[in-house]
Amino acid sequence: MEKEADPGEEQSTYDPKIIAFCCNWCSYAGADLAGTTRLQYPTNVRIIRVMCSGRVDPAFVLKAFALGADGVIVAGCHPSDCHYINGNEKTAMRGTFLTEFLEEAGLEPQRFKVEWIAGSEGRKFADVVKRMVDELQVLGPISEEGEQ
Amino acid sequence: MTDEANGEKKSPRIGVFICHCGSNIGGFVDVKAVTEYAATLPDVAYATDNLYTCAEDGLNNIKESIKEHNLDRVIVSSCTPRTHAPLFQRTCEAAGLNKYMFTFVNIREHCSWVHMKDRERATQKAKDLVRMGVARARFLEPQEETKIDVTQAALVVGGGVSGMTAALSLANMGFPVHLVEKDNELGGFVRNLHGLMNTKKSAGETIEPLIDKVNAQKNITQHLNSRVATVEGFIGNYDVTIGGDDAEPKEVKVGTIIVATGAVPLVPEGLFGYKEHPNVVTATEFEELCKKKDIPKLKNVAFIQCVGSRGQKVSYCSRICCNVAIKTAINIAENRDNMLGVTEEKPAEAGGQAVEEPAADMKAEEGTERRRRRRGRGRREGEDAVEEGAAPSSGVEITVFNRDVMAYGVEHELEFNKAREKRVKFIRYVPDNLPKVTMKDGNLEVGYFHETLKMERSMPVDMVILSTPLVSQPDASTLSQLLKVPLGQDGFFQEAHVKLRPVDFATDGVFVCGTCRGPADIAEAASQAAAAASRAAIPLANGFVQAEALTSRVDETKCTGCGTCVEVCPYGALRKNEEGISEVIAAACKGCGCCGATCPEGAITMTHYTDQQLLAEAKAALEEG
């Protein structure tokens, strides 16, 4: 956070990879809006669209880390605004569990985030990505003994 | 879950169409390079770029290429699926390809537009995104949208204005309707009332014609003294048991359900001397007294607004109480010598002259009053000034203690003005300084802090009328659970979308109207009821519903019957079959995938968003391109 990351100017050769699972109705739309309003953010994120954030099995998050992700975001609709009534409540519960689990496994908490991003929050989407890239730049790659 | 299951019969033939979107993508991403890269990916049989894929020639290109290259999967790499997927899916269908064999890759909103300053990295990201799309496309499977037959009958729960209006609408369209009412007669809350706003007719006279129509409508089966006991099934196919107080439970089959269970007024226990002092009544109780013709001759009446609402016992504004108070105040003022026409045989509502008569001698005074107000005094001060003068000529002094008057809309504002012309005083209070209702020397008194004069004041009153909010039915949660539809935080039923789907529930086939979803006046409740009826009639008129193709599927060999999925499903779309194994009710499933993410056995597959497809995407995203 202290470090100002400029996407144009790489400070290190470390190029973190972020997987963002975005729900179709809110956060994917938020990412769309970031585009429509031409908000510039780092290229490190790869969005995987799911219908609901509640679709994201905790195993997907673990698998993503195992496959080499440096950070994972699960993004859904704001509480009480879920397209599927309460799918995001399940996301919230799993998020709490996953955060603890990953910490025990030796992963820094900055590497996994549950975010509520509305379709109107293009700015928030861009900021969430920027912040995570900044934080990951500080952390560096996942240490070998940390994972698995 | 893993790639092992990847034993396809024949390898897929994927066509990739990469769009320049004019310069929207082409200006920031090397589209040619991405296209060349796409052609090298596994199972890609054809890759090309278009200036505008969504234009006529772009769409024709897709159709022709499907035939020419024998493509069985199509990827369009352009803008967002949220706007353009249906167009490309229709194009695929036109070329004989199942629309679920199509995948979208977003390289505009998620790439070219957000990385406009770094062509190289944007191009690399576009390649990665296409690689992810190809990885996903390899596991696509055709899906069918099935039609499900609908029972052409409806259930309406609640026999008040909303329920009766909804039932009548549906019955008049020709559909059989089961109308369930917990009381022994129709009419609901309005039956308790005496007068209504914006009409000279009494409450009874207003709803009687509605009740008569319901009684006369042969398509409506009334179930009085009854409640919904059980509900099984899903849109188009509900099995409902109606339990009577003194009758055998009845089973009915319906296609859609309308909830119109109404609301009840808050009982203001412990507020403003209610039940502590005599003649402190709620607005509803006052109506009941009027009906019973049990109103004493009044000289001084105080209304207190927002009793228990807006942060006291409930958080919301009940909307209707200001207008009710204005209506009642006018009623009292107009019938000063003949209190509401109820102490003598001289009905107020029916007798036009009885009401107009006193108005004549008031005209002159009103004129002076208005002129006085115009003379530079602020509106509120003007009202307060009356207080100091002699008691209004009507001989009954009426004061409405309010936080602010919500006389919204055309008619209500006019009524508000009329009340002021009739010398009804509106005195403001702030929540930090509520009026106090006390007894002094055996007389009822209201003490208040005058916000303009900044002084403590008090006034003797004969009666205090407390405007309490409508609150949810105490048993709303029972019905909510039976129908698997949500209640909001205030206990009212919660619609699917606050603006765009105001009478739908998120669960297909169940609709809501009237005060069970929040305070509303009769006209509003009737509009909602007509809306709910027309929404509920759509599947009934069609005779079928199209089930989502994107649903969950249970692998019976893996399911252990733990029931976790049944619990997490927000739509009640999963149930256990006779063997205790979970099964999906396709018509009820919305495809959110919560069950798939929860199943501890991995027995649930979400069509079109399978574990395999999503993990293939993740894997491709993390590969070096």
Coordinates of C-alpha atoms in Angstrom, one line a residue, chain B residues 22 96 103 185 189 191 212 225 258 262 382 400 417 528 532 604:
Chain B
G22 CA -13.5 -0.9 -34.7
G96 CA -27.6 -25.5 -36.2
T103 CA -18.5 -19.2 -25.1
E185 CA -65.4 -13.5 6.4
F189 CA -58.1 -5.0 7.8
R191 CA -63.4 -4.2 7.6
D212 CA -70.1 -9.2 -3.6
N225 CA -61.3 -19.9 8.6
I258 CA -50.2 -14.9 -4.7
G262 CA -51.9 -8.0 4.8
G382 CA -48.6 30.6 10.4
V400 CA -51.6 16.9 14.9
N417 CA -54.5 22.0 2.7
Q528 CA -50.3 -4.2 -6.7
A532 CA -49.6 -9.6 -9.2
I604 CA -23.6 -32.2 -8.0

